[in-house]
Short mmCIF file of C-alpha atoms and ligand atoms in Angstrom, two decimals:
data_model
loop_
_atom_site.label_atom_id
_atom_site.label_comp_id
_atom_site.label_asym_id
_atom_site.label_seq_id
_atom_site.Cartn_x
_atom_site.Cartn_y
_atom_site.Cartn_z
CA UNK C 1 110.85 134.22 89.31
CA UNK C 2 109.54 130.76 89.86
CA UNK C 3 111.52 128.73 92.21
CA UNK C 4 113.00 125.57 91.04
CA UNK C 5 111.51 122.24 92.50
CA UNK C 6 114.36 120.28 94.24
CA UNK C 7 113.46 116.43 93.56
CA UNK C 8 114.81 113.13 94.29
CA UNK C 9 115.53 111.19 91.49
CA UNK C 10 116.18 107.26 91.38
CA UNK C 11 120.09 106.91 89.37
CA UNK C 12 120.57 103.51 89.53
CA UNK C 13 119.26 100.01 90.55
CA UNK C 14 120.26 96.46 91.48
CA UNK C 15 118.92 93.23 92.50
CA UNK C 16 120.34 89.96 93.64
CA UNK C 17 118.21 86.90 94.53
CA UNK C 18 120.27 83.03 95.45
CA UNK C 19 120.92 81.14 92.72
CA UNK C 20 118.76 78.07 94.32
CA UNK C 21 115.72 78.07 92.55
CA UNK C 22 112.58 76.35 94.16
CA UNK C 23 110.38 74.90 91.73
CA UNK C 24 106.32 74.38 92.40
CA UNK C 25 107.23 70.70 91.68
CA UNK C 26 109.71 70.47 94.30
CA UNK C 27 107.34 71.87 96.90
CA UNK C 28 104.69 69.35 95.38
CA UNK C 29 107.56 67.15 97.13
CA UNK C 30 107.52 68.72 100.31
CA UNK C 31 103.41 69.15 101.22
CA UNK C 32 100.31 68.71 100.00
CA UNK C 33 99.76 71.14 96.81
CA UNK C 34 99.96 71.14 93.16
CA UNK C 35 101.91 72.82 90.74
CA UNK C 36 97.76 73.60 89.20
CA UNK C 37 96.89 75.15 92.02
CA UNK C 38 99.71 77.28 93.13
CA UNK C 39 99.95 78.96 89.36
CA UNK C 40 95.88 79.13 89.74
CA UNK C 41 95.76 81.33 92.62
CA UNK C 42 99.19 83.51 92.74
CA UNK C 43 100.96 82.65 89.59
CA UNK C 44 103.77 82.03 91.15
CA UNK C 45 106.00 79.00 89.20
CA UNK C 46 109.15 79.34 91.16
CA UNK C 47 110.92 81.12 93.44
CA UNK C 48 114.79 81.40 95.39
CA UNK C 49 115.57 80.77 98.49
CA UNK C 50 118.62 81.02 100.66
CA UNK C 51 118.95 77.99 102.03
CA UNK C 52 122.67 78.14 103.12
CA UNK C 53 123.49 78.22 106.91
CA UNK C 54 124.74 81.82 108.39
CA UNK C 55 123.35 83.65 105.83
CA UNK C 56 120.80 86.41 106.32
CA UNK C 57 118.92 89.43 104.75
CA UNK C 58 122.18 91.70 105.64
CA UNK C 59 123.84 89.41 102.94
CA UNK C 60 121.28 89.82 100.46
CA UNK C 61 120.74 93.65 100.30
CA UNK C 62 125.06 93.43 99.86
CA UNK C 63 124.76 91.81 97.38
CA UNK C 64 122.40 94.58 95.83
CA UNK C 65 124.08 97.49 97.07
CA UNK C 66 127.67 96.08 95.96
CA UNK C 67 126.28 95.63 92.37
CA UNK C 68 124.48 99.15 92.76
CA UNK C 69 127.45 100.86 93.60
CA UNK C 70 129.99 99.11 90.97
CA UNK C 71 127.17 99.97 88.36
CA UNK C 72 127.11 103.39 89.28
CA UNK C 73 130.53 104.17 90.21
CA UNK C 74 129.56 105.32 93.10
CA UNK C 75 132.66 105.69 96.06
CA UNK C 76 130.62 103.62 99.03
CA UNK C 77 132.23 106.84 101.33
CA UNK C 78 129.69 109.63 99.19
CA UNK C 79 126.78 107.31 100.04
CA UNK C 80 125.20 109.38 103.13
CA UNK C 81 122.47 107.20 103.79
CA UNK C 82 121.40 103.97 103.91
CA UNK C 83 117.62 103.08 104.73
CA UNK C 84 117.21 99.58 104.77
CA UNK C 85 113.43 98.02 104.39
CA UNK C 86 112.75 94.58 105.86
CA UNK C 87 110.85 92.57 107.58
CA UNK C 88 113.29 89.97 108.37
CA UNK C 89 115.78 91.80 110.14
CA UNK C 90 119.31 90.23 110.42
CA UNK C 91 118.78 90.51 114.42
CA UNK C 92 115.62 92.62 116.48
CA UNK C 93 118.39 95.19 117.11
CA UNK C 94 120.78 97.12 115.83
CA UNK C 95 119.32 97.95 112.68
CA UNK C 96 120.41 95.89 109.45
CA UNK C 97 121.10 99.06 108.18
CA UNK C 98 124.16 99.23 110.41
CA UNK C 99 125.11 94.94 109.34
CA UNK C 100 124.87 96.08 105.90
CA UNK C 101 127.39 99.32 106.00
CA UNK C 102 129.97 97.75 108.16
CA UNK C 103 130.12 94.62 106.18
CA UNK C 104 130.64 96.97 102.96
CA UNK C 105 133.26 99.44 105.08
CA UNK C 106 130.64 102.20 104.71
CA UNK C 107 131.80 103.83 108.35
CA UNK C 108 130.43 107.39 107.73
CA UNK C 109 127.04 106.41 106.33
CA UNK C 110 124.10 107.16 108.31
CA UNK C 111 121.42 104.08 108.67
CA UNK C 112 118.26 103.03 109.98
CA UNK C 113 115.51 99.79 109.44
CA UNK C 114 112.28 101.26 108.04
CA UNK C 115 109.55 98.05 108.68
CA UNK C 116 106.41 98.67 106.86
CA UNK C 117 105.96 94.72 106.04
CA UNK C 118 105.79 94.63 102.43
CA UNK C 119 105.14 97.95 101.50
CA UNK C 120 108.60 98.87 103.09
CA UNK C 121 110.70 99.93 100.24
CA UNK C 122 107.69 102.26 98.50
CA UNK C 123 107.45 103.77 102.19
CA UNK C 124 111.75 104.08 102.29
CA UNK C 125 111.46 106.03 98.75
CA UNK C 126 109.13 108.13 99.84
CA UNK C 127 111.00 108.46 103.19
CA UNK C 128 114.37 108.99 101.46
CA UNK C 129 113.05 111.66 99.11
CA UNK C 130 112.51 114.16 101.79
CA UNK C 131 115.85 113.76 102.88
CA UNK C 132 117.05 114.72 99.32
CA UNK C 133 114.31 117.59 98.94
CA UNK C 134 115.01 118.97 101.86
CA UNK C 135 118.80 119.67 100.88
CA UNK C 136 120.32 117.38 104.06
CA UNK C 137 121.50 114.55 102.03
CA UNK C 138 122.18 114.22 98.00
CA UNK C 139 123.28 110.64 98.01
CA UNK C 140 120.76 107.74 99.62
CA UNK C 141 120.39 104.42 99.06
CA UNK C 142 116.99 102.60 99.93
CA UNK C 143 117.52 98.59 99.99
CA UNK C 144 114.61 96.46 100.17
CA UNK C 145 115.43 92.89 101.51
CA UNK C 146 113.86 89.69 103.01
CA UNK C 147 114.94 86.52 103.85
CA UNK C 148 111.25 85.29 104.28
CA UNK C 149 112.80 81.49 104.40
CA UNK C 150 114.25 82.83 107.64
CA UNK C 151 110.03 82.80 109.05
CA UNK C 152 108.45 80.43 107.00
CA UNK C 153 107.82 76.89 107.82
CA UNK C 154 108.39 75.61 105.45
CA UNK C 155 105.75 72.62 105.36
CA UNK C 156 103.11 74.86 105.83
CA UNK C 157 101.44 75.29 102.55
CA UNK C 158 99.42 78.21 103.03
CA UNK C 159 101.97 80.31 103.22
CA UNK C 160 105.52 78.45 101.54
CA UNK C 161 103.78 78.50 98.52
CA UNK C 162 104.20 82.62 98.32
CA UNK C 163 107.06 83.76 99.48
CA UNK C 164 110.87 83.99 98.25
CA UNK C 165 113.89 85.70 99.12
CA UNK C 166 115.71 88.55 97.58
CA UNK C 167 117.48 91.76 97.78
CA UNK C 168 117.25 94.77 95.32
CA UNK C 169 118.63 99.12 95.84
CA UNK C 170 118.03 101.90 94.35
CA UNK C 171 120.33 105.25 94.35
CA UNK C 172 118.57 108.11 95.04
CA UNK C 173 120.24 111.64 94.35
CA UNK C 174 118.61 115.38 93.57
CA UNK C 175 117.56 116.44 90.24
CA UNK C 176 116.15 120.16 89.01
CA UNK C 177 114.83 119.26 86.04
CA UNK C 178 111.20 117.73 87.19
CA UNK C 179 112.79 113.65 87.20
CA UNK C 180 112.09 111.40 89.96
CA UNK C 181 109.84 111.21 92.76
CA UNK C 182 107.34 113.29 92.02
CA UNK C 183 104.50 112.87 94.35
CA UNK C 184 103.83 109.47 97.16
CA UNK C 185 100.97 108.18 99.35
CA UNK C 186 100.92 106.16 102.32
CA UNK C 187 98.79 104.64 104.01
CA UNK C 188 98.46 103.04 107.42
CA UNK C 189 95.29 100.66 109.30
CA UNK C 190 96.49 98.75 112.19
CA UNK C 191 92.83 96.90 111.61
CA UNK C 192 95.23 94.84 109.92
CA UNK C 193 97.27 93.57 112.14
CA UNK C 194 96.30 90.43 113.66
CA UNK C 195 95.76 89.13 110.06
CA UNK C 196 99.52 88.86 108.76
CA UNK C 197 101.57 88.89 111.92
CA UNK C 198 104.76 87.42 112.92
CA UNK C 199 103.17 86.60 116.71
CA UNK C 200 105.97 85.61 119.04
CA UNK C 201 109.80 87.06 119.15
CA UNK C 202 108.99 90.20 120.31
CA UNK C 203 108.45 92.29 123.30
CA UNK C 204 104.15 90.98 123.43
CA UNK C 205 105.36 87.21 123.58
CA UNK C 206 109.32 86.98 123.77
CA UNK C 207 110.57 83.69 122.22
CA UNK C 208 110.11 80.79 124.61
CA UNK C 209 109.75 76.86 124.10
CA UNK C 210 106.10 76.97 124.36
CA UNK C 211 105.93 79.89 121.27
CA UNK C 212 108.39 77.45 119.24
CA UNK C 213 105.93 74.31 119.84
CA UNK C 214 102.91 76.53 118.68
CA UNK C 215 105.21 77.67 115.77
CA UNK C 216 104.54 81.58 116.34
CA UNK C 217 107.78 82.65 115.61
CA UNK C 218 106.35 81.85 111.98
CA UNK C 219 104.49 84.22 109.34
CA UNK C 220 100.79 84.08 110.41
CA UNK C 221 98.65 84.78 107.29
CA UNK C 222 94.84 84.50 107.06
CA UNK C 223 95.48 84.75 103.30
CA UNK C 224 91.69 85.55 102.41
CA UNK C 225 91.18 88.26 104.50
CA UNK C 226 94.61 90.17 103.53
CA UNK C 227 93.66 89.13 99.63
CA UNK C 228 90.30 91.18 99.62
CA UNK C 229 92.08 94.21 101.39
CA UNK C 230 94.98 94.18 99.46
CA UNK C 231 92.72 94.18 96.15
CA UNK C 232 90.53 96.90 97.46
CA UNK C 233 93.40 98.88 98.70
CA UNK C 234 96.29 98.58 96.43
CA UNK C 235 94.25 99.50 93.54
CA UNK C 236 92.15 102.19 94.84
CA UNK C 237 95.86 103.87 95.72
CA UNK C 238 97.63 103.65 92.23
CA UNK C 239 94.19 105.29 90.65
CA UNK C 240 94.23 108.14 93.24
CA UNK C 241 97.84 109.00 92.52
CA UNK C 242 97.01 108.97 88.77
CA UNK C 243 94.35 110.65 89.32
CA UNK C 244 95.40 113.75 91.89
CA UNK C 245 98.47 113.79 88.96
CA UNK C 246 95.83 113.93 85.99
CA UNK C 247 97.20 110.98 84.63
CA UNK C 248 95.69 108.53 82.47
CA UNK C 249 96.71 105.23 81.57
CA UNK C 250 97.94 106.44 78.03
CA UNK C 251 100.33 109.01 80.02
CA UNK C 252 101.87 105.88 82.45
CA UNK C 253 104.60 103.82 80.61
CA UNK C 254 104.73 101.52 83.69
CA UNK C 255 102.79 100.30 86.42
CA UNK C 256 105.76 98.56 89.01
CA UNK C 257 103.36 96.47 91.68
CA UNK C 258 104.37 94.65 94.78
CA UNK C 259 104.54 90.86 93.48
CA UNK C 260 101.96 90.04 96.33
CA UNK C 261 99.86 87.47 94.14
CA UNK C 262 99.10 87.62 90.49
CA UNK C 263 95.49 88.10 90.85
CA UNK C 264 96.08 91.14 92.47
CA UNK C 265 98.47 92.86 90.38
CA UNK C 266 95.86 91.68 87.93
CA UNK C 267 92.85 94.13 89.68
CA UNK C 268 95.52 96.96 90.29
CA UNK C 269 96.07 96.83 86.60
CA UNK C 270 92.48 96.80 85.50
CA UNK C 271 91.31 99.97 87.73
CA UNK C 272 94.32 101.68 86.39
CA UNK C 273 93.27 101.04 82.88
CA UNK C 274 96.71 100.03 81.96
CA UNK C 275 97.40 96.99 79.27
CA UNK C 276 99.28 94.45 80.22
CA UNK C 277 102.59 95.14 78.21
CA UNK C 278 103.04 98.05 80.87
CA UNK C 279 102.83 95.80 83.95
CA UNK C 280 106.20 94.52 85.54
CA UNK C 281 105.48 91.25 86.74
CA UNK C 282 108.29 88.82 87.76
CA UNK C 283 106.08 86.47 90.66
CA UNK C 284 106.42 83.71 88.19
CA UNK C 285 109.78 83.39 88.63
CA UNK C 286 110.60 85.09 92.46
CA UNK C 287 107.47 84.63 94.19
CA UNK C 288 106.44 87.20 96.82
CA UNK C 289 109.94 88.94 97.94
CA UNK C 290 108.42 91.12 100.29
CA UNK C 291 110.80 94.14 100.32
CA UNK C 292 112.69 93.45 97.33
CA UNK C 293 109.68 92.47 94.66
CA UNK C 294 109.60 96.54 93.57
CA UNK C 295 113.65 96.65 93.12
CA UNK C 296 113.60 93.27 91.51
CA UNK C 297 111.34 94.43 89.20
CA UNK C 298 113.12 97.99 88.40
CA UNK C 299 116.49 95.89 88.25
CA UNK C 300 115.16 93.86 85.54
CA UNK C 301 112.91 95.97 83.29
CA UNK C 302 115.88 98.69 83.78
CA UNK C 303 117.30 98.12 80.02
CA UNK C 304 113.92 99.16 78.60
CA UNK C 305 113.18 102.30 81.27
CA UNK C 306 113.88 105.63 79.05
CA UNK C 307 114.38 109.17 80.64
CA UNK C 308 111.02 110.86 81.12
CA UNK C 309 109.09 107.64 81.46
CA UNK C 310 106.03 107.89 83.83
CA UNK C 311 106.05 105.06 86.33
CA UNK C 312 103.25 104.04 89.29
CA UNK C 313 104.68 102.07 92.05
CA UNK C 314 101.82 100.33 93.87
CA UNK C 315 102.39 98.40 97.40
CA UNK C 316 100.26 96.33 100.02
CA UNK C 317 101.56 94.80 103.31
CA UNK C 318 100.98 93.75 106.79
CA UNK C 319 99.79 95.85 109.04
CA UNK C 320 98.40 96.86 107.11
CA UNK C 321 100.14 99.33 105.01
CA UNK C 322 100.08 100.30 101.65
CA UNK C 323 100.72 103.18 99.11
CA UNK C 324 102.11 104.41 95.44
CA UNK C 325 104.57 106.72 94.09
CA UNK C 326 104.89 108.63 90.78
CA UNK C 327 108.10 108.31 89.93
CA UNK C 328 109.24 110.09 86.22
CA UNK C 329 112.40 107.61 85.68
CA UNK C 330 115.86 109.45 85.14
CA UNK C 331 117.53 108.19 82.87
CA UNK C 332 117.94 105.98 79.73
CA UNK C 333 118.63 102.24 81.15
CA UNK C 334 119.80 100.51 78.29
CA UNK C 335 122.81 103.47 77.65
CA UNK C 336 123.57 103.58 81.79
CA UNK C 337 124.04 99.50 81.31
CA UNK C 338 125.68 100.03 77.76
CA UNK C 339 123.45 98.41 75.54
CA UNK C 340 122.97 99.56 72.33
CA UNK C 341 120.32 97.40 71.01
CA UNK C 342 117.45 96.47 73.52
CA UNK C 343 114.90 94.34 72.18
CA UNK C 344 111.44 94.53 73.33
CA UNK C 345 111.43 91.82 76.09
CA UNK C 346 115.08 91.63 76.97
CA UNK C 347 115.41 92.00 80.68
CA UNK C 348 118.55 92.37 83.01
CA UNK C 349 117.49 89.11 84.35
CA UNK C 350 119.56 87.61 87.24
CA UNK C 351 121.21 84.59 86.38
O1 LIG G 1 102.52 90.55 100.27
C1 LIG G 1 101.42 91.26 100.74
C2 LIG G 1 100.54 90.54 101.67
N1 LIG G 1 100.11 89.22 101.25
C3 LIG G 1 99.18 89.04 100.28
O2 LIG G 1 98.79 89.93 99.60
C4 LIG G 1 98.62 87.63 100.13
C5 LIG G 1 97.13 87.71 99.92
N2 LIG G 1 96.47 86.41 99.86
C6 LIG G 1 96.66 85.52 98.85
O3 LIG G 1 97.45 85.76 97.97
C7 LIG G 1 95.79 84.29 98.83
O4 LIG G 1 94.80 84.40 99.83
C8 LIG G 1 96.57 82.95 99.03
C9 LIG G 1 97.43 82.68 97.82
C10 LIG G 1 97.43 83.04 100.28
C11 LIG G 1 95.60 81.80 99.19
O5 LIG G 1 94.72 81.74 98.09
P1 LIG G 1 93.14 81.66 98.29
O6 LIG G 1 92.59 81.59 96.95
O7 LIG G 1 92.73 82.81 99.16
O8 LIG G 1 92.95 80.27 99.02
P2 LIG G 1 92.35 79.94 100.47
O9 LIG G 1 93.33 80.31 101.53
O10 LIG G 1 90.97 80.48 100.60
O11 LIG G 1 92.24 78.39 100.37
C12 LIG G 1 91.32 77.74 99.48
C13 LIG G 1 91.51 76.24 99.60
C14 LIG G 1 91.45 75.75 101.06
O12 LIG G 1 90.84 74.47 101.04
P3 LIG G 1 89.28 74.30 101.42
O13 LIG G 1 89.14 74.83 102.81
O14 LIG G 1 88.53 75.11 100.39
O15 LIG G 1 89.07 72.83 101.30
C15 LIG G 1 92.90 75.60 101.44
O16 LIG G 1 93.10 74.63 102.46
O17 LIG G 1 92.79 75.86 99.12
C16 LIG G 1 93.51 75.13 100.14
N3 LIG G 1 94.92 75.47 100.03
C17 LIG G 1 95.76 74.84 99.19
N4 LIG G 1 95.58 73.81 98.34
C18 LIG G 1 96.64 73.39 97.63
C19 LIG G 1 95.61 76.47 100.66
N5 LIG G 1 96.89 76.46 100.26
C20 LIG G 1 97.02 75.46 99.36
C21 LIG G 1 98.09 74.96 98.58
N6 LIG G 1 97.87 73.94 97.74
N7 LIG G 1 99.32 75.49 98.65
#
């Protein structure tokens, strides 16, 4: 008799981003860049960011797992739980996991911060999975969320440019019948470390005056360096989990990248052979949202993602870190959302 795979499979998704939209021609505004060349190199037109006072990541991944939960009808007491991905923690400790269950009277839910910079939520999937296959839990949610305002300065163009805030969850619950997560990589090189770094606020160089006037509570991004790695590396990884899979591109109905920079979702999409009407890409309008870009993505191409679908998640981050999942999606997204007529094109955008 062959035994029956236990898998997790992804149920639902939401997203939420602010509703304060940040064009290139407002930060042409604020420093010294062009609309030209920020579309040149990432492709990025606009993104959101929370600019309110008191607000923080914890309220962003709400906002996702509130809309995830209505969507799903899902009793926020069944959810077991809750990994939350970030690299923009509400506070260094407790975990945001815990900010985001309390504020959303989830008292039994088990939680924990997973930091893998921005390949976080592919590395909480994976994470969660086992959880699922191993029988312990059969309701997770993974949240990826990042308010990257929260480390930016913001009149720094290297790096203001990129980045955007966001929020986005998935529901994760067992399948037999060969849906969901089907097989994950991921990868670690701490070579990478000194080249995207958040250098002061932790236990290396606490906070003090002297790291505020030298601005190294800041992201720290020697943007060429982590550009030819992530290239290299984010690629290579989506081809070796089509490949060990025996997948080719004609097999994959979607390639779902970390929205690190155009140009490099470009070269993951060329070594996986894939045209570009199978590529999720949303940087044009979000930017880089670290641990929500995969979520935001799933959240809006959900309408158009039909049982049995074969889907490559790709990631990069600091650290670095980076890694893909084959995912075969669970169910049809325009009937879970009631749609009955879903145009090619027609997104679940966020308003
Ligand atoms: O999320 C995962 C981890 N992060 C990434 O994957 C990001 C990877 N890196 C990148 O996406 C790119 O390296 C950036 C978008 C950050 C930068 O693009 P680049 O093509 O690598 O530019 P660069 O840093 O080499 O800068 C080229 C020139 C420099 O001027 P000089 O020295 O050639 O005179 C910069 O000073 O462009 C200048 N520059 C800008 N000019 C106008 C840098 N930022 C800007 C800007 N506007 N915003």
């Amino acid at each position: 008799m062959t035994e029956v795979r236990r898998t997790a499979a992804i149920t639902g998704v939401h997203a939420w981003a602010p509703d304060n939209v940040v064009t290139n021609a407002r930060l042409e505004q604020m420093m010294d860049t062009t609309d030209e060349w920020i579309t040149a190199r990432t492709g990025i037109k606009e993104r959101r960011w929370m600019e309110e006072i008191g607000q923080a990541t914890s309220d962003l991944a709400v906002k996702a797992v509130e809309g995830l939960l209505k969507k799903t009808g899902t009793d926020p007491m069944d959810i077991e739980l809750l990994i939350c991905c970030t690299a923009t923690p509400d506070m260094a400790f407790p975990a945001t996991a815990n900010i985001i269950t309390d504020k959303l009277g989830m008292n039994r839910t088990a939680g924990f911060d997973l930091s893998a910079a921005c390949s976080g939520f592919l590395f909480g999937v994976n994470t969660a999975a086992r959880f699922i296959e191993s029988g312990m839990y059969k309701k997770v949610i993974v949240v990826g969320a990042d308010k990257m305002t929260s480390i930016m300065d913001l009149q720094e163009r290297s790096t203001a440019i990129i980045f955007g805030d966001a929020g986005g969850a998935v529901l994760l619950e067992p399948d037999t019948d060969g849906y969901g997560i089907i097989d994950g990589i991921m990868c670690s090189d701490g070579i990478g470390r000194t080249y995207l770094c958040q250098k002061a606020g932790g236990s290396l160089n606490p906070a003090s005056a002297e790291t505020i006037a030298r601005k190294e509570h800041y992201i720290h991004q020697e943007g060429k360096a982590v550009f030819k790695f992530a290239v290299t590396n984010m690629a290579g990884v989506a081809e070796e989990i089509m490949e060990r899979n025996g997948l080719t591109a004609g097999d994959v109905q979607w390639l779902v990248p970390h929205q690190a920079n155009k140009r490099i979702i470009d070269a993951t999409r060329e070594r996986t052979a894939l045209p570009e009407e199978k590529v999720m890409v949303n940087i044009q309008r979000y930017g880089n949202t670290t641990n929500a870009s995969i979520p935001l993505c799933l959240h809006e191409w959900e309408p158009q993602l039909n049982r049995g679908d074969n889907l490559i998640f790709a990631a990069f981050g600091g650290g670095f870190t980076w890694g893909s999942l084959y995912v075969r999606w669970a169910y049809d997204g325009a009937k879970a959302l009631n749609l009955s007529d879903v145009k090619p094109g027609q997104l679940n955008l966020i308003p």
